[in-house]
Amino acid sequence: MALFERPTLVRDEVYEHLRRAVLDGELVPGERLGEAELCERLGVSRTPIREALMRLTQDGLLVAEANKGVRVRRVSAAEAQGAYVVREELDGLG
């Protein structure tokens, strides 16, 4: 008997797509992300866009601004330096 594979949800695919775009620098720090523009670009409705934006905000990749929407979070120099220190330590373990 074959294993049952759950279908991928659109909201999860949108989340992964936007997450990767932020991490790869396709969406730059400070860039405003409008729901309507994302709907048009990705060809999906607003619901999966909203859900993905909420998750990315909870993950700390986006920042919600009252009456202004959502922007890609800027990383401070101290945060960047801390990330490099952690990465150096992790690379040394391999």
N, CA, C and O atoms as CSV, one atom per row, in Angstrom:
chain,resi,resn,atom,element,x,y,z
A,1,MET,N,N,0.844,-1.175,0.000
A,1,MET,CA,C,0.000,0.000,0.000
A,1,MET,C,C,0.895,1.245,0.000
A,1,MET,O,O,1.837,1.334,0.788
A,2,ALA,N,N,0.603,2.191,-0.872
A,2,ALA,CA,C,1.383,3.420,-0.974
A,2,ALA,C,C,1.042,4.362,0.174
A,2,ALA,O,O,-0.085,4.384,0.668
A,3,LEU,N,N,2.043,5.143,0.587
A,3,LEU,CA,C,1.809,6.133,1.632
A,3,LEU,C,C,0.955,7.269,1.090
A,3,LEU,O,O,1.079,7.676,-0.066
A,4,PHE,N,N,0.101,7.759,1.946
A,4,PHE,CA,C,-0.744,8.891,1.585
A,4,PHE,C,C,0.074,10.166,1.691
A,4,PHE,O,O,0.709,10.408,2.717
A,5,GLU,N,N,0.069,10.983,0.646
A,5,GLU,CA,C,0.767,12.257,0.679
A,5,GLU,C,C,-0.251,13.369,0.806
A,5,GLU,O,O,-1.184,13.478,0.011
A,6,ARG,N,N,-0.053,14.197,1.825
A,6,ARG,CA,C,-0.956,15.335,2.008
A,6,ARG,C,C,-0.689,16.357,0.922
A,6,ARG,O,O,0.463,16.624,0.582
A,7,PRO,N,N,-1.745,16.924,0.383
A,7,PRO,CA,C,-1.537,17.978,-0.612
A,7,PRO,C,C,-0.929,19.203,0.062
A,7,PRO,O,O,-1.241,19.514,1.212
A,8,THR,N,N,-0.069,19.885,-0.661
A,8,THR,CA,C,0.537,21.103,-0.135
A,8,THR,C,C,-0.503,22.210,-0.167
A,8,THR,O,O,-1.188,22.400,-1.172
A,9,LEU,N,N,-0.619,22.935,0.930
A,9,LEU,CA,C,-1.563,24.036,1.001
A,9,LEU,C,C,-0.978,25.263,0.330
A,9,LEU,O,O,0.225,25.510,0.405
A,10,VAL,N,N,-1.835,26.029,-0.325
A,10,VAL,CA,C,-1.396,27.243,-1.014
A,10,VAL,C,C,-0.730,28.185,-0.022
A,10,VAL,O,O,0.294,28.789,-0.341
A,11,ARG,N,N,-1.292,28.321,1.176
A,11,ARG,CA,C,-0.709,29.248,2.158
A,11,ARG,C,C,0.709,28.852,2.515
A,11,ARG,O,O,1.560,29.717,2.723
A,12,ASP,N,N,0.983,27.534,2.590
A,12,ASP,CA,C,2.334,27.072,2.907
A,12,ASP,C,C,3.293,27.358,1.754
A,12,ASP,O,O,4.447,27.723,1.980
A,13,GLU,N,N,2.824,27.194,0.539
A,13,GLU,CA,C,3.661,27.479,-0.630
A,13,GLU,C,C,3.960,28.970,-0.728
A,13,GLU,O,O,5.085,29.356,-1.043
A,14,VAL,N,N,2.969,29.806,-0.464
A,14,VAL,CA,C,3.166,31.256,-0.482
A,14,VAL,C,C,4.156,31.644,0.615
A,14,VAL,O,O,5.064,32.441,0.381
A,15,TYR,N,N,3.983,31.086,1.800
A,15,TYR,CA,C,4.896,31.360,2.912
A,15,TYR,C,C,6.331,31.004,2.526
A,15,TYR,O,O,7.238,31.818,2.700
A,16,GLU,N,N,6.540,29.814,2.012
A,16,GLU,CA,C,7.886,29.368,1.640
A,16,GLU,C,C,8.477,30.246,0.537
A,16,GLU,O,O,9.660,30.585,0.573
A,17,HIS,N,N,7.658,30.607,-0.431
A,17,HIS,CA,C,8.125,31.456,-1.529
A,17,HIS,C,C,8.587,32.819,-1.001
A,17,HIS,O,O,9.670,33.289,-1.352
A,18,LEU,N,N,7.767,33.447,-0.163
A,18,LEU,CA,C,8.109,34.766,0.369
A,18,LEU,C,C,9.280,34.672,1.350
A,18,LEU,O,O,10.143,35.549,1.371
A,19,ARG,N,N,9.310,33.634,2.144
A,19,ARG,CA,C,10.417,33.438,3.082
A,19,ARG,C,C,11.737,33.339,2.321
A,19,ARG,O,O,12.723,33.983,2.682
A,20,ARG,N,N,11.745,32.542,1.287
A,20,ARG,CA,C,12.951,32.370,0.481
A,20,ARG,C,C,13.330,33.682,-0.193
A,20,ARG,O,O,14.515,34.005,-0.286
A,21,ALA,N,N,12.342,34.447,-0.666
A,21,ALA,CA,C,12.616,35.730,-1.324
A,21,ALA,C,C,13.260,36.720,-0.352
A,21,ALA,O,O,14.142,37.485,-0.741
A,22,VAL,N,N,12.826,36.709,0.901
A,22,VAL,CA,C,13.433,37.586,1.909
A,22,VAL,C,C,14.851,37.128,2.202
A,22,VAL,O,O,15.778,37.938,2.199
A,23,LEU,N,N,15.031,35.843,2.454
A,23,LEU,CA,C,16.347,35.320,2.825
A,23,LEU,C,C,17.356,35.416,1.689
A,23,LEU,O,O,18.552,35.576,1.935
A,24,ASP,N,N,16.889,35.322,0.449
A,24,ASP,CA,C,17.783,35.424,-0.714
A,24,ASP,C,C,18.040,36.862,-1.146
A,24,ASP,O,O,18.840,37.112,-2.047
A,25,GLY,N,N,17.352,37.815,-0.495
A,25,GLY,CA,C,17.556,39.222,-0.827
A,25,GLY,C,C,16.755,39.719,-2.011
A,25,GLY,O,O,16.966,40.844,-2.465
A,26,GLU,N,N,15.834,38.906,-2.526
A,26,GLU,CA,C,14.966,39.357,-3.616
A,26,GLU,C,C,14.013,40.434,-3.121
A,26,GLU,O,O,13.665,41.357,-3.857
A,27,LEU,N,N,13.597,40.308,-1.871
A,27,LEU,CA,C,12.813,41.348,-1.197
A,27,LEU,C,C,13.776,42.016,-0.230
A,27,LEU,O,O,14.259,41.386,0.710
A,28,VAL,N,N,14.049,43.278,-0.460
A,28,VAL,CA,C,15.114,43.967,0.270
A,28,VAL,C,C,14.612,44.570,1.577
A,28,VAL,O,O,13.435,44.912,1.695
A,29,PRO,N,N,15.510,44.703,2.568
A,29,PRO,CA,C,15.140,45.314,3.846
A,29,PRO,C,C,14.499,46.688,3.640
A,29,PRO,O,O,15.001,47.522,2.886
A,30,GLY,N,N,13.390,46.896,4.322
A,30,GLY,CA,C,12.660,48.147,4.216
A,30,GLY,C,C,11.601,48.150,3.134
A,30,GLY,O,O,10.754,49.043,3.103
A,31,GLU,N,N,11.629,47.168,2.244
A,31,GLU,CA,C,10.661,47.110,1.150
A,31,GLU,C,C,9.261,46.837,1.689
A,31,GLU,O,O,9.063,45.945,2.515
A,32,ARG,N,N,8.291,47.620,1.209
A,32,ARG,CA,C,6.897,47.439,1.601
A,32,ARG,C,C,6.291,46.312,0.783
A,32,ARG,O,O,6.503,46.233,-0.428
A,33,LEU,N,N,5.544,45.449,1.438
A,33,LEU,CA,C,4.885,44.331,0.767
A,33,LEU,C,C,3.384,44.556,0.792
A,33,LEU,O,O,2.746,44.408,1.835
A,34,GLY,N,N,2.826,44.909,-0.335
A,34,GLY,CA,C,1.391,45.131,-0.445
A,34,GLY,C,C,0.664,43.853,-0.810
A,34,GLY,O,O,1.103,43.099,-1.678
A,35,GLU,N,N,-0.445,43.621,-0.144
A,35,GLU,CA,C,-1.219,42.403,-0.396
A,35,GLU,C,C,-1.674,42.311,-1.850
A,35,GLU,O,O,-1.530,41.266,-2.483
A,36,ALA,N,N,-2.221,43.401,-2.377
A,36,ALA,CA,C,-2.754,43.373,-3.744
A,36,ALA,C,C,-1.658,43.058,-4.760
A,36,ALA,O,O,-1.872,42.276,-5.687
A,37,GLU,N,N,-0.493,43.662,-4.585
A,37,GLU,CA,C,0.619,43.416,-5.511
A,37,GLU,C,C,1.098,41.966,-5.428
A,37,GLU,O,O,1.399,41.339,-6.443
A,38,LEU,N,N,1.164,41.442,-4.191
A,38,LEU,CA,C,1.591,40.051,-4.025
A,38,LEU,C,C,0.573,39.080,-4.610
A,38,LEU,O,O,0.945,38.063,-5.195
A,39,CYS,N,N,-0.713,39.392,-4.451
A,39,CYS,CA,C,-1.765,38.553,-5.038
A,39,CYS,C,C,-1.594,38.473,-6.546
A,39,CYS,O,O,-1.660,37.397,-7.141
A,40,GLU,N,N,-1.375,39.621,-7.143
A,40,GLU,CA,C,-1.223,39.669,-8.598
A,40,GLU,C,C,0.047,38.945,-9.042
A,40,GLU,O,O,0.027,38.182,-10.008
A,41,ARG,N,N,1.148,39.186,-8.333
A,41,ARG,CA,C,2.428,38.586,-8.711
A,41,ARG,C,C,2.419,37.072,-8.565
A,41,ARG,O,O,2.975,36.360,-9.401
A,42,LEU,N,N,1.775,36.571,-7.485
A,42,LEU,CA,C,1.796,35.135,-7.221
A,42,LEU,C,C,0.567,34.401,-7.747
A,42,LEU,O,O,0.540,33.171,-7.769
A,43,GLY,N,N,-0.451,35.152,-8.170
A,43,GLY,CA,C,-1.640,34.526,-8.733
A,43,GLY,C,C,-2.488,33.784,-7.714
A,43,GLY,O,O,-3.070,32.744,-8.019
A,44,VAL,N,N,-2.555,34.330,-6.488
A,44,VAL,CA,C,-3.363,33.709,-5.441
A,44,VAL,C,C,-4.263,34.769,-4.817
A,44,VAL,O,O,-4.106,35.963,-5.071
A,45,SER,N,N,-5.212,34.314,-3.995
A,45,SER,CA,C,-6.126,35.243,-3.328
A,45,SER,C,C,-5.443,35.890,-2.117
A,45,SER,O,O,-4.308,35.557,-1.777
A,46,ARG,N,N,-6.148,36.809,-1.483
A,46,ARG,CA,C,-5.578,37.536,-0.345
A,46,ARG,C,C,-5.409,36.672,0.903
A,46,ARG,O,O,-4.506,36.919,1.702
A,47,THR,N,N,-6.247,35.680,1.078
A,47,THR,CA,C,-6.179,34.877,2.304
A,47,THR,C,C,-4.819,34.205,2.490
A,47,THR,O,O,-4.225,34.360,3.557
A,48,PRO,N,N,-4.293,33.465,1.506
A,48,PRO,CA,C,-2.972,32.863,1.741
A,48,PRO,C,C,-1.862,33.907,1.861
A,48,PRO,O,O,-0.869,33.673,2.550
A,49,ILE,N,N,-2.019,35.054,1.200
A,49,ILE,CA,C,-1.032,36.132,1.326
A,49,ILE,C,C,-1.041,36.655,2.763
A,49,ILE,O,O,0.015,36.797,3.379
A,50,ARG,N,N,-2.222,36.937,3.293
A,50,ARG,CA,C,-2.334,37.449,4.664
A,50,ARG,C,C,-1.759,36.465,5.672
A,50,ARG,O,O,-1.035,36.855,6.589
A,51,GLU,N,N,-2.083,35.189,5.499
A,51,GLU,CA,C,-1.592,34.174,6.423
A,51,GLU,C,C,-0.069,34.070,6.370
A,51,GLU,O,O,0.585,33.943,7.405
A,52,ALA,N,N,0.487,34.125,5.170
A,52,ALA,CA,C,1.943,34.052,5.012
A,52,ALA,C,C,2.611,35.282,5.626
A,52,ALA,O,O,3.636,35.160,6.298
A,53,LEU,N,N,2.040,36.458,5.399
A,53,LEU,CA,C,2.610,37.678,5.964
A,53,LEU,C,C,2.574,37.645,7.491
A,53,LEU,O,O,3.516,38.091,8.146
A,54,MET,N,N,1.491,37.119,8.055
A,54,MET,CA,C,1.407,37.004,9.520
A,54,MET,C,C,2.484,36.064,10.054
A,54,MET,O,O,3.141,36.370,11.049
A,55,ARG,N,N,2.664,34.927,9.396
A,55,ARG,CA,C,3.683,33.961,9.839
A,55,ARG,C,C,5.083,34.557,9.730
A,55,ARG,O,O,5.907,34.378,10.627
A,56,LEU,N,N,5.352,35.261,8.640
A,56,LEU,CA,C,6.672,35.867,8.446
A,56,LEU,C,C,6.925,36.974,9.465
A,56,LEU,O,O,8.063,37.197,9.878
A,57,THR,N,N,5.867,37.662,9.864
A,57,THR,CA,C,5.992,38.678,10.909
A,57,THR,C,C,6.292,38.004,12.244
A,57,THR,O,O,7.141,38.473,13.002
A,58,GLN,N,N,5.597,36.906,12.532
A,58,GLN,CA,C,5.854,36.150,13.765
A,58,GLN,C,C,7.266,35.580,13.777
A,58,GLN,O,O,7.885,35.465,14.835
A,59,ASP,N,N,7.774,35.221,12.597
A,59,ASP,CA,C,9.134,34.681,12.475
A,59,ASP,C,C,10.194,35.772,12.619
A,59,ASP,O,O,11.376,35.472,12.784
A,60,GLY,N,N,9.774,37.038,12.558
A,60,GLY,CA,C,10.718,38.139,12.684
A,60,GLY,C,C,11.334,38.607,11.386
A,60,GLY,O,O,12.235,39.445,11.397
A,61,LEU,N,N,10.859,38.074,10.250
A,61,LEU,CA,C,11.403,38.498,8.960
A,61,LEU,C,C,10.728,39.755,8.431
A,61,LEU,O,O,11.312,40.492,7.637
A,62,LEU,N,N,9.499,39.999,8.870
A,62,LEU,CA,C,8.749,41.180,8.458
A,62,LEU,C,C,8.352,41.978,9.688
A,62,LEU,O,O,8.329,41.463,10.805
A,63,VAL,N,N,8.039,43.247,9.458
A,63,VAL,CA,C,7.579,44.128,10.524
A,63,VAL,C,C,6.263,44.744,10.076
A,63,VAL,O,O,6.171,45.322,8.992
A,64,ALA,N,N,5.235,44.612,10.930
A,64,ALA,CA,C,3.936,45.226,10.643
A,64,ALA,C,C,3.938,46.632,11.223
A,64,ALA,O,O,4.287,46.835,12.386
A,65,GLU,N,N,3.543,47.605,10.398
A,65,GLU,CA,C,3.476,48.994,10.829
A,65,GLU,C,C,2.028,49.454,10.758
A,65,GLU,O,O,1.368,49.288,9.732
A,66,ALA,N,N,1.535,50.031,11.845
A,66,ALA,CA,C,0.148,50.481,11.908
A,66,ALA,C,C,-0.162,51.435,10.760
A,66,ALA,O,O,0.552,52.413,10.541
A,67,ASN,N,N,-1.223,51.140,10.041
A,67,ASN,CA,C,-1.717,51.952,8.924
A,67,ASN,C,C,-0.735,52.079,7.763
A,67,ASN,O,O,-0.945,52.896,6.867
A,68,LYS,N,N,0.326,51.289,7.766
A,68,LYS,CA,C,1.311,51.363,6.680
A,68,LYS,C,C,1.551,50.018,6.014
A,68,LYS,O,O,2.167,49.954,4.950
A,69,GLY,N,N,1.075,48.953,6.623
A,69,GLY,CA,C,1.264,47.641,6.037
A,69,GLY,C,C,2.462,46.907,6.621
A,69,GLY,O,O,2.815,47.076,7.788
A,70,VAL,N,N,3.071,46.096,5.782
A,70,VAL,CA,C,4.157,45.219,6.217
A,70,VAL,C,C,5.405,45.536,5.407
A,70,VAL,O,O,5.336,45.781,4.203
A,71,ARG,N,N,6.542,45.528,6.083
A,71,ARG,CA,C,7.834,45.759,5.430
A,71,ARG,C,C,8.805,44.640,5.792
A,71,ARG,O,O,8.676,43.981,6.823
A,72,VAL,N,N,9.787,44.449,4.903
A,72,VAL,CA,C,10.856,43.505,5.197
A,72,VAL,C,C,11.697,44.124,6.315
A,72,VAL,O,O,12.088,45.289,6.237
A,73,ARG,N,N,11.963,43.349,7.333
A,73,ARG,CA,C,12.682,43.837,8.514
A,73,ARG,C,C,14.135,44.153,8.188
A,73,ARG,O,O,14.808,43.401,7.483
A,74,ARG,N,N,14.602,45.271,8.713
A,74,ARG,CA,C,16.017,45.636,8.605
A,74,ARG,C,C,16.760,44.968,9.754
A,74,ARG,O,O,16.263,44.914,10.879
A,75,VAL,N,N,17.938,44.467,9.467
A,75,VAL,CA,C,18.749,43.812,10.477
A,75,VAL,C,C,19.821,44.795,10.927
A,75,VAL,O,O,20.504,45.399,10.100
A,76,SER,N,N,19.963,44.953,12.229
A,76,SER,CA,C,20.977,45.865,12.757
A,76,SER,C,C,22.372,45.252,12.593
A,76,SER,O,O,22.510,44.047,12.385
A,77,ALA,N,N,23.382,46.086,12.687
A,77,ALA,CA,C,24.764,45.618,12.579
A,77,ALA,C,C,25.086,44.618,13.687
A,77,ALA,O,O,25.790,43.636,13.454
A,78,ALA,N,N,24.574,44.869,14.885
A,78,ALA,CA,C,24.824,43.966,16.006
A,78,ALA,C,C,24.192,42.591,15.760
A,78,ALA,O,O,24.791,41.561,16.069
A,79,GLU,N,N,22.984,42.588,15.205
A,79,GLU,CA,C,22.323,41.306,14.898
A,79,GLU,C,C,23.095,40.545,13.830
A,79,GLU,O,O,23.276,39.332,13.937
A,80,ALA,N,N,23.548,41.248,12.807
A,80,ALA,CA,C,24.314,40.614,11.732
A,80,ALA,C,C,25.607,40.027,12.281
A,80,ALA,O,O,25.975,38.901,11.944
A,81,GLN,N,N,26.288,40.783,13.119
A,81,GLN,CA,C,27.537,40.305,13.701
A,81,GLN,C,C,27.281,39.062,14.555
A,81,GLN,O,O,28.048,38.100,14.500
A,82,GLY,N,N,26.215,39.084,15.335
A,82,GLY,CA,C,25.864,37.929,16.154
A,82,GLY,C,C,25.588,36.698,15.316
A,82,GLY,O,O,25.967,35.586,15.685
A,83,ALA,N,N,24.926,36.897,14.188
A,83,ALA,CA,C,24.632,35.773,13.293
A,83,ALA,C,C,25.920,35.173,12.727
A,83,ALA,O,O,26.035,33.954,12.601
A,84,TYR,N,N,26.886,36.026,12.385
A,84,TYR,CA,C,28.157,35.523,11.870
A,84,TYR,C,C,28.926,34.747,12.936
A,84,TYR,O,O,29.568,33.742,12.632
A,85,VAL,N,N,28.863,35.207,14.176
A,85,VAL,CA,C,29.540,34.505,15.265
A,85,VAL,C,C,28.932,33.114,15.424
A,85,VAL,O,O,29.658,32.128,15.549
A,86,VAL,N,N,27.620,33.037,15.420
A,86,VAL,CA,C,26.944,31.747,15.546
A,86,VAL,C,C,27.301,30.853,14.372
A,86,VAL,O,O,27.588,29.669,14.551
A,87,ARG,N,N,27.285,31.414,13.181
A,87,ARG,CA,C,27.609,30.613,11.986
A,87,ARG,C,C,29.035,30.075,12.049
A,87,ARG,O,O,29.273,28.918,11.705
A,88,GLU,N,N,29.984,30.900,12.484
A,88,GLU,CA,C,31.380,30.437,12.615
A,88,GLU,C,C,31.463,29.264,13.581
A,88,GLU,O,O,32.170,28.288,13.331
A,89,GLU,N,N,30.735,29.370,14.683
A,89,GLU,CA,C,30.738,28.281,15.659
A,89,GLU,C,C,30.136,27.002,15.063
A,89,GLU,O,O,30.672,25.909,15.246
A,90,LEU,N,N,29.035,27.154,14.362
A,90,LEU,CA,C,28.379,25.989,13.755
A,90,LEU,C,C,29.242,25.375,12.665
A,90,LEU,O,O,29.315,24.153,12.541
A,91,ASP,N,N,29.904,26.227,11.866
A,91,ASP,CA,C,30.791,25.712,10.814
A,91,ASP,C,C,31.944,24.927,11.414
A,91,ASP,O,O,32.416,23.961,10.815
A,92,GLY,N,N,32.401,25.331,12.592
A,92,GLY,CA,C,33.497,24.635,13.253
A,92,GLY,C,C,33.105,23.256,13.778
A,92,GLY,O,O,33.967,22.416,14.038
A,93,LEU,N,N,31.810,23.028,13.932
A,93,LEU,CA,C,31.345,21.728,14.428
A,93,LEU,C,C,31.329,20.667,13.340
A,93,LEU,O,O,31.351,19.472,13.631
A,94,GLY,N,N,31.292,21.109,12.073
A,94,GLY,CA,C,31.132,20.156,10.961
A,94,GLY,C,C,32.322,19.463,10.512
A,94,GLY,O,O,32.253,18.654,9.587
